[in-house]
Amino acid sequence: MAMGGVCRAALLRVLVLHLAWALVGGQVRYSVPEEAKAGTVVGRLAQDLGLEAGEPEARRLRLVSQGRPASVEVSGASGALVVSSRLDREELCGKSAPCSLRLEVLVERPLRVFHVELEVTDINDNAPVFPAARKNLSVSENSPAGSRFPLEGASDADVGANAQLSYSLSPSEHFALDSQKTNEQNIVPDLVLTKPLDRETLSVHRLVLTASDGGRPALTGIMELVISVMDTNDNAPQFNQSVYKVQLPENATEGTLVVRVNATDPDEGINGEMTYTVTNFLPLSGKGVITVSPRTGEILLTSALDFEEVNVFHFRIEAQDKGSPPLSGHCRVVLEVLDVNDNAPEVFVTSLSVPVPEDAAVGTVVALLSVSDRDSGANGRVRCTVWPSAPFGLVSTFAGSYSLVLREALDRERVSEYEVEVRAEDGGAPPLRASRGLRVPVSDVNDNAPAFAQAVYTVLARENNAAGAELARLWARDPDEAGNGRVSYSVSESGGGAAVSGGGWRPASSYVSVDAESGRLWALQPLDYEELQVLQFEVRAVDAGEPALCGNATVQLFVLDENDNAPVLLPPAGGGPGAGAAGSAASGADSGALWAWATWGAPAGQVVAKIRAVDADSGYNAWLRYELWEPRGKGPFRVGLYSGEVSTARALEEADGPRQRLVIVVRDHGEPARSATATLSVSLVEGAQAALAAASSGSLGAVLRPAEGGAAAAASAATTTTNVWLVVAICAVSSLFLLAVVLYGALRWAPRAAVLSGPGPATLVCASEVGSWSYSQRQSRSLCVADGVGKSDLMVFSPNFPPPPGSAAKEVHPEAPALQETVSGAPFLPPSLPYFLPILPSPLAPCFPFCCPLGRRWCEPSEPHLHNL
């Protein structure tokens, strides 16, 4: 009973300790044998942790690995702990026992951590292993019985009973086995000589030592015991070869077996046991290359080989026995190092001649290069290429030397610099490669002339511009660099000029100049449209190269008219008394007094006088209109707006008085407008007196007013000679009427082209809104608005440069086709100017452009005299 109570108390303590560990420490403990197959269930982890069915997957039950990956895992569906990979207790714990693994299990929702202890139990999966498969022992043949020879025991990686070893020896007449226990587990065997040996009877005894473990079933390991019976030392060791020749590649790793030398000694026992040493290193650097095993004679490589440094090593090996006195033998080892392709080629630039001028000839040497490879044979044969393959190439001069030469012509403007790579490759397997980059800049030569963006530049400039005003900027491109691309500009001396009014020729350099550096074209003096309408010249661009190259561009400078001239009154036609009088050029200035006669009772529309004026400007600036300034209101006279003819507005009556003073303003259409003033005195006389006055004046028109009292004298003279001059007046009027009819018919039926165009093809150029007109120096035809006055308001010419497409004229005015039918040749309109094209009258109502008001295609019925122009 006492013993039973003690057992129950011990069991109770174990249960309490297990419960405490479960609550505080691991909570769950499992055991699994090593080498269990994957998928083996270790334990129902979810159930042991108190989780219901389905909870493991819902609460994401999983292992948390720490350090090395665990060989077990949790099955997601069932929550069981299963083996996932091979379990090797010896690998996990070695000789430690027991072998326990601590695992952490994580459960979410709520988050909790459990500790699981997994014990891996040992199985007998390792057999005993001896340090060597064979053990050589030398026993002197004179050794007494009972001599002991310690043997090396076996080892077993298992633990416990599986590692408890026992030894047995194969049957022998002379030897026995004595096992001695050093501790609870280790047993060391000793070989005991039980009977004296006789070398002459048997020189070698071969026994088998067997080690068995305590597993079920037991595993065994064996070691062969070779026991040599030694005799006295009367023979020296002898090598089987006097010279050992060995070849090793230079990339052999350390520890490589070079050769095993072997020496034999006919003696037995200690007299036949030898030790090997190496001596006589040649070269001395080979001392650290090899080492020899003193017992086995194995020569091992101890450092890296380098064929490029030493390709042959010589060693002497000595074998010495352990006899007394010891005897020795010698042999020689020759180690030949074989080359491997372990050195890449090297590329060196011996000479580099840069930059290369872009006009360098094909075959020019750019660089000298040398190539080397420290390897030998095919490993040291190098071939070179250049990339890119153009425009350079490689020429081999002699072994290992190359010239980089020019294969194609260069163009710096296309490529200013080349990045050349020289590539070298040896003949090894696999081949090694190397490359060397070269930067080859290309130097510039003056092979590009400056080029203007346009062959012809059209420049517009207003007259009266300030001296030094910039007209345009010209630019020529030269793709060369530095001085070869630095362009200077100048006006060509033989590049052109202009004919000036009044005759003569002036070069273009007297009007314009160009800045040598910037190409800025500026005026040397104010331009005058009345003197110069167009200036054509050449601008030359010259670079600073050697020799210098140049390019030319033509500049057509068109001068735009401004309203800088006031209308000027002309003297009456026919050279009357006032012939040669001129109006003032100042705006609003009185030009002097004119006088004319009018007959009492003259009907409305009868022309009394004609005011003539001219304007040196052009276009709108020269388009004149006449306005009756005084008297204002409904006077007996009126003035044609564009003809200047003074006619009766109604029948003249005696209430109008004997004399009417008319102030007529002649104004142009410029901005601002300029004007001149004429004063006309109209004397109202009888019909006969008017005829005499007209005959005496020689024409029907206005004349200068005579001195004071001259009118009375003229009237008196006319009265006394009424009968004579009446006949003359009738004849003169009849002649004038007949001449007017003839001129009207000629002008009415003559072809328009005969008036507007001369010989050769003609081109119509119209005025712009600002009053400028294009013209030609070759041929010009003018139309007039007054008798005897030539105007250039509308000119037809043959151009000195190709006209643009005829479609440009259609954009000017909707009535352009009517004009094209009248004027021979296609109209030309400079594309850079806005144009106003007056509409020519139709054949039914002929009217010249500047005779009719703007936009009218026929004249007023009250101006029938205009049709006679």
mmCIF file of C-alpha atoms in Angstrom, residues 297-516:
data_model
loop_
_atom_site.group_PDB
_atom_site.id
_atom_site.type_symbol
_atom_site.label_atom_id
_atom_site.label_comp_id
_atom_site.label_asym_id
_atom_site.label_seq_id
_atom_site.Cartn_x
_atom_site.Cartn_y
_atom_site.Cartn_z
ATOM 1 C CA GLY A 297 51.734 10.918 -50.804
ATOM 2 C CA GLU A 298 48.819 12.922 -52.306
ATOM 3 C CA ILE A 299 49.940 16.213 -53.763
ATOM 4 C CA LEU A 300 47.183 18.859 -53.525
ATOM 5 C CA LEU A 301 46.929 22.336 -55.071
ATOM 6 C CA THR A 302 47.029 25.037 -52.414
ATOM 7 C CA SER A 303 46.946 28.267 -54.461
ATOM 8 C CA ALA A 304 45.735 29.497 -57.827
ATOM 9 C CA LEU A 305 47.815 28.953 -60.927
ATOM 10 C CA ASP A 306 48.568 31.621 -63.521
ATOM 11 C CA PHE A 307 49.914 30.485 -66.850
ATOM 12 C CA GLU A 308 50.962 34.037 -67.717
ATOM 13 C CA GLU A 309 53.291 34.149 -64.665
ATOM 14 C CA VAL A 310 54.692 30.565 -64.394
ATOM 15 C CA ASN A 311 53.823 27.796 -66.804
ATOM 16 C CA VAL A 312 56.042 24.965 -65.383
ATOM 17 C CA PHE A 313 56.829 23.950 -61.770
ATOM 18 C CA HIS A 314 59.485 21.399 -60.654
ATOM 19 C CA PHE A 315 59.317 19.604 -57.255
ATOM 20 C CA ARG A 316 61.289 16.791 -55.540
ATOM 21 C CA ILE A 317 59.416 14.349 -53.294
ATOM 22 C CA GLU A 318 61.173 12.390 -50.552
ATOM 23 C CA ALA A 319 59.756 9.186 -48.958
ATOM 24 C CA GLN A 320 61.335 8.176 -45.642
ATOM 25 C CA ASP A 321 60.543 5.062 -43.661
ATOM 26 C CA LYS A 322 60.350 4.845 -39.891
ATOM 27 C CA GLY A 323 63.055 2.326 -39.437
ATOM 28 C CA SER A 324 66.012 2.766 -37.273
ATOM 29 C CA PRO A 325 68.013 4.158 -38.797
ATOM 30 C CA PRO A 326 65.473 5.569 -41.325
ATOM 31 C CA LEU A 327 65.973 5.072 -45.062
ATOM 32 C CA SER A 328 64.627 7.341 -47.834
ATOM 33 C CA GLY A 329 63.909 7.463 -51.587
ATOM 34 C CA HIS A 330 63.303 10.378 -54.038
ATOM 35 C CA CYS A 331 61.339 11.242 -57.209
ATOM 36 C CA ARG A 332 60.775 14.334 -59.326
ATOM 37 C CA VAL A 333 57.385 15.945 -60.176
ATOM 38 C CA VAL A 334 56.981 18.241 -63.209
ATOM 39 C CA LEU A 335 53.734 20.288 -63.086
ATOM 40 C CA GLU A 336 52.868 21.870 -66.450
ATOM 41 C CA VAL A 337 50.250 24.649 -66.357
ATOM 42 C CA LEU A 338 47.811 24.687 -69.286
ATOM 43 C CA ASP A 339 46.531 28.013 -70.570
ATOM 44 C CA VAL A 340 42.821 28.848 -70.433
ATOM 45 C CA ASN A 341 41.124 31.883 -71.903
ATOM 46 C CA ASP A 342 41.047 33.976 -68.742
ATOM 47 C CA ASN A 343 42.446 37.249 -70.098
ATOM 48 C CA ALA A 344 40.384 39.605 -72.217
ATOM 49 C CA PRO A 345 42.072 41.483 -75.051
ATOM 50 C CA GLU A 346 43.376 44.988 -74.346
ATOM 51 C CA VAL A 347 43.131 47.874 -76.802
ATOM 52 C CA PHE A 348 45.570 50.787 -76.565
ATOM 53 C CA VAL A 349 45.509 54.034 -78.522
ATOM 54 C CA THR A 350 49.056 54.751 -79.626
ATOM 55 C CA SER A 351 48.301 57.945 -81.518
ATOM 56 C CA LEU A 352 45.135 59.935 -82.199
ATOM 57 C CA SER A 353 45.051 62.690 -84.795
ATOM 58 C CA VAL A 354 41.910 64.748 -84.183
ATOM 59 C CA PRO A 355 39.993 66.721 -85.213
ATOM 60 C CA VAL A 356 39.706 65.374 -88.733
ATOM 61 C CA PRO A 357 39.012 68.030 -91.388
ATOM 62 C CA GLU A 358 35.847 67.334 -93.272
ATOM 63 C CA ASP A 359 37.699 67.472 -96.599
ATOM 64 C CA ALA A 360 40.170 64.778 -95.510
ATOM 65 C CA ALA A 361 40.916 62.296 -98.272
ATOM 66 C CA VAL A 362 39.721 58.704 -98.100
ATOM 67 C CA GLY A 363 42.476 56.625 -96.539
ATOM 68 C CA THR A 364 43.589 59.283 -94.076
ATOM 69 C CA VAL A 365 44.934 57.710 -90.882
ATOM 70 C CA VAL A 366 42.969 58.940 -87.878
ATOM 71 C CA ALA A 367 44.482 56.816 -85.081
ATOM 72 C CA LEU A 368 47.086 54.127 -84.433
ATOM 73 C CA LEU A 369 46.042 51.310 -82.110
ATOM 74 C CA SER A 370 47.706 48.280 -80.582
ATOM 75 C CA VAL A 371 45.937 45.145 -79.348
ATOM 76 C CA SER A 372 47.314 42.505 -76.980
ATOM 77 C CA ASP A 373 46.111 39.403 -75.149
ATOM 78 C CA ARG A 374 48.155 37.752 -72.381
ATOM 79 C CA ASP A 375 46.811 34.319 -73.269
ATOM 80 C CA SER A 376 48.586 32.029 -75.730
ATOM 81 C CA GLY A 377 47.627 30.082 -78.786
ATOM 82 C CA ALA A 378 44.100 30.555 -80.039
ATOM 83 C CA ASN A 379 43.217 32.240 -76.741
ATOM 84 C CA GLY A 380 45.691 34.999 -77.544
ATOM 85 C CA ARG A 381 44.780 35.502 -81.214
ATOM 86 C CA VAL A 382 42.730 38.696 -81.445
ATOM 87 C CA ARG A 383 40.624 40.046 -84.267
ATOM 88 C CA CYS A 384 39.423 43.674 -84.281
ATOM 89 C CA THR A 385 36.446 45.453 -85.805
ATOM 90 C CA VAL A 386 35.213 49.030 -85.704
ATOM 91 C CA TRP A 387 31.660 50.142 -85.034
ATOM 92 C CA PRO A 388 29.919 51.802 -86.738
ATOM 93 C CA SER A 389 31.341 50.368 -89.920
ATOM 94 C CA ALA A 390 31.224 53.735 -91.680
ATOM 95 C CA PRO A 391 32.881 56.122 -92.287
ATOM 96 C CA PHE A 392 35.939 54.601 -90.576
ATOM 97 C CA GLY A 393 37.681 51.258 -90.999
ATOM 98 C CA LEU A 394 40.586 49.287 -89.541
ATOM 99 C CA VAL A 395 43.728 48.316 -91.428
ATOM 100 C CA SER A 396 46.164 45.815 -89.887
ATOM 101 C CA THR A 397 49.726 47.065 -90.248
ATOM 102 C CA PHE A 398 51.508 44.212 -88.457
ATOM 103 C CA ALA A 399 50.770 41.750 -85.667
ATOM 104 C CA GLY A 400 48.808 43.492 -82.932
ATOM 105 C CA SER A 401 48.859 46.927 -84.615
ATOM 106 C CA TYR A 402 46.016 48.587 -86.485
ATOM 107 C CA SER A 403 45.359 51.891 -88.210
ATOM 108 C CA LEU A 404 41.965 53.598 -88.005
ATOM 109 C CA VAL A 405 41.514 55.076 -91.486
ATOM 110 C CA LEU A 406 38.855 57.098 -93.240
ATOM 111 C CA ARG A 407 36.703 55.010 -95.594
ATOM 112 C CA GLU A 408 34.178 57.616 -96.748
ATOM 113 C CA ALA A 409 34.057 61.373 -97.253
ATOM 114 C CA LEU A 410 33.010 63.445 -94.234
ATOM 115 C CA ASP A 411 30.493 66.248 -93.983
ATOM 116 C CA ARG A 412 30.648 68.260 -90.764
ATOM 117 C CA GLU A 413 27.303 69.906 -91.474
ATOM 118 C CA ARG A 414 25.697 66.454 -91.426
ATOM 119 C CA VAL A 415 27.709 64.848 -88.587
ATOM 120 C CA SER A 416 30.041 67.024 -86.534
ATOM 121 C CA GLU A 417 31.401 64.310 -84.269
ATOM 122 C CA TYR A 418 31.692 60.529 -84.310
ATOM 123 C CA GLU A 419 31.741 58.133 -81.389
ATOM 124 C CA VAL A 420 33.830 55.231 -82.683
ATOM 125 C CA GLU A 421 34.185 51.955 -80.811
ATOM 126 C CA VAL A 422 37.047 49.573 -81.567
ATOM 127 C CA ARG A 423 36.015 46.044 -80.583
ATOM 128 C CA ALA A 424 38.494 43.214 -79.970
ATOM 129 C CA GLU A 425 37.647 39.517 -79.601
ATOM 130 C CA ASP A 426 40.017 36.629 -78.975
ATOM 131 C CA GLY A 427 39.762 33.079 -80.323
ATOM 132 C CA GLY A 428 39.021 31.366 -77.024
ATOM 133 C CA ALA A 429 35.977 29.271 -76.252
ATOM 134 C CA PRO A 430 34.011 31.087 -75.115
ATOM 135 C CA PRO A 431 35.669 34.196 -76.594
ATOM 136 C CA LEU A 432 36.448 37.230 -74.449
ATOM 137 C CA ARG A 433 35.852 40.726 -75.723
ATOM 138 C CA ALA A 434 37.075 44.227 -75.029
ATOM 139 C CA SER A 435 36.333 47.601 -76.575
ATOM 140 C CA ARG A 436 37.788 51.066 -76.645
ATOM 141 C CA GLY A 437 35.778 54.181 -77.468
ATOM 142 C CA LEU A 438 37.225 57.019 -79.501
ATOM 143 C CA ARG A 439 35.779 60.496 -79.904
ATOM 144 C CA VAL A 440 36.555 61.805 -83.386
ATOM 145 C CA PRO A 441 35.430 65.402 -83.933
ATOM 146 C CA VAL A 442 35.237 66.742 -87.484
ATOM 147 C CA SER A 443 36.728 70.168 -88.109
ATOM 148 C CA ASP A 444 35.034 72.562 -90.471
ATOM 149 C CA VAL A 445 36.240 73.740 -93.861
ATOM 150 C CA ASN A 446 34.590 76.442 -95.848
ATOM 151 C CA ASP A 447 32.577 74.288 -98.238
ATOM 152 C CA ASN A 448 29.179 75.991 -97.955
ATOM 153 C CA ALA A 449 28.361 79.366 -99.422
ATOM 154 C CA PRO A 450 25.891 81.625 -97.598
ATOM 155 C CA ALA A 451 22.360 81.098 -98.904
ATOM 156 C CA PHE A 452 19.467 83.519 -98.565
ATOM 157 C CA ALA A 453 16.056 82.185 -97.653
ATOM 158 C CA GLN A 454 14.618 83.883 -100.752
ATOM 159 C CA ALA A 455 16.112 84.594 -104.119
ATOM 160 C CA VAL A 456 14.069 87.788 -104.407
ATOM 161 C CA TYR A 457 12.979 90.008 -101.508
ATOM 162 C CA THR A 458 10.148 92.478 -101.942
ATOM 163 C CA VAL A 459 10.487 95.491 -99.635
ATOM 164 C CA LEU A 460 7.895 98.255 -99.246
ATOM 165 C CA ALA A 461 8.958 101.689 -98.010
ATOM 166 C CA ARG A 462 6.995 104.889 -97.686
ATOM 167 C CA GLU A 463 8.439 108.004 -99.179
ATOM 168 C CA ASN A 464 9.798 110.723 -96.948
ATOM 169 C CA ASN A 465 11.127 108.142 -94.565
ATOM 170 C CA ALA A 466 13.815 109.296 -92.149
ATOM 171 C CA ALA A 467 17.438 108.758 -93.108
ATOM 172 C CA GLY A 468 18.694 105.683 -91.290
ATOM 173 C CA ALA A 469 15.256 104.091 -91.012
ATOM 174 C CA GLU A 470 15.278 100.314 -91.127
ATOM 175 C CA LEU A 471 13.635 98.951 -94.254
ATOM 176 C CA ALA A 472 14.096 95.217 -93.795
ATOM 177 C CA ARG A 473 16.332 92.557 -92.333
ATOM 178 C CA LEU A 474 18.055 90.079 -94.601
ATOM 179 C CA TRP A 475 19.523 86.834 -93.388
ATOM 180 C CA ALA A 476 21.680 84.306 -95.128
ATOM 181 C CA ARG A 477 22.351 80.875 -93.648
ATOM 182 C CA ASP A 478 25.809 79.350 -93.700
ATOM 183 C CA PRO A 479 25.970 75.889 -92.059
ATOM 184 C CA ASP A 480 29.733 76.177 -91.558
ATOM 185 C CA GLU A 481 31.049 77.113 -88.125
ATOM 186 C CA ALA A 482 33.271 79.844 -86.674
ATOM 187 C CA GLY A 483 34.712 82.134 -89.327
ATOM 188 C CA ASN A 484 33.543 79.884 -92.142
ATOM 189 C CA GLY A 485 29.957 80.501 -91.068
ATOM 190 C CA ARG A 486 30.302 84.173 -90.080
ATOM 191 C CA VAL A 487 28.447 86.121 -92.763
ATOM 192 C CA SER A 488 28.896 89.773 -93.702
ATOM 193 C CA TYR A 489 26.477 91.646 -95.938
ATOM 194 C CA SER A 490 26.973 94.381 -98.522
ATOM 195 C CA VAL A 491 25.161 96.009 -101.412
ATOM 196 C CA SER A 492 26.658 94.789 -104.652
ATOM 197 C CA GLU A 493 28.334 97.646 -106.562
ATOM 198 C CA SER A 494 27.109 96.213 -109.842
ATOM 199 C CA GLY A 495 23.879 95.004 -108.350
ATOM 200 C CA GLY A 496 21.566 97.640 -109.837
ATOM 201 C CA GLY A 497 20.220 101.106 -109.448
ATOM 202 C CA ALA A 498 17.385 103.322 -110.626
ATOM 203 C CA ALA A 499 16.649 105.870 -113.296
ATOM 204 C CA VAL A 500 15.613 109.149 -111.681
ATOM 205 C CA SER A 501 13.156 111.669 -113.010
ATOM 206 C CA GLY A 502 14.730 114.213 -115.248
ATOM 207 C CA GLY A 503 17.140 111.643 -116.686
ATOM 208 C CA GLY A 504 20.222 110.041 -115.244
ATOM 209 C CA TRP A 505 21.092 106.934 -113.332
ATOM 210 C CA ARG A 506 21.888 106.587 -109.672
ATOM 211 C CA PRO A 507 23.379 103.478 -108.095
ATOM 212 C CA ALA A 508 21.510 101.658 -105.354
ATOM 213 C CA SER A 509 24.279 102.366 -102.855
ATOM 214 C CA SER A 510 23.271 106.052 -102.883
ATOM 215 C CA TYR A 511 19.825 105.152 -101.546
ATOM 216 C CA VAL A 512 20.282 102.196 -99.231
ATOM 217 C CA SER A 513 22.939 100.472 -97.193
ATOM 218 C CA VAL A 514 23.081 97.131 -95.398
ATOM 219 C CA ASP A 515 24.678 96.477 -92.024
ATOM 220 C CA ALA A 516 27.599 94.130 -92.532
#
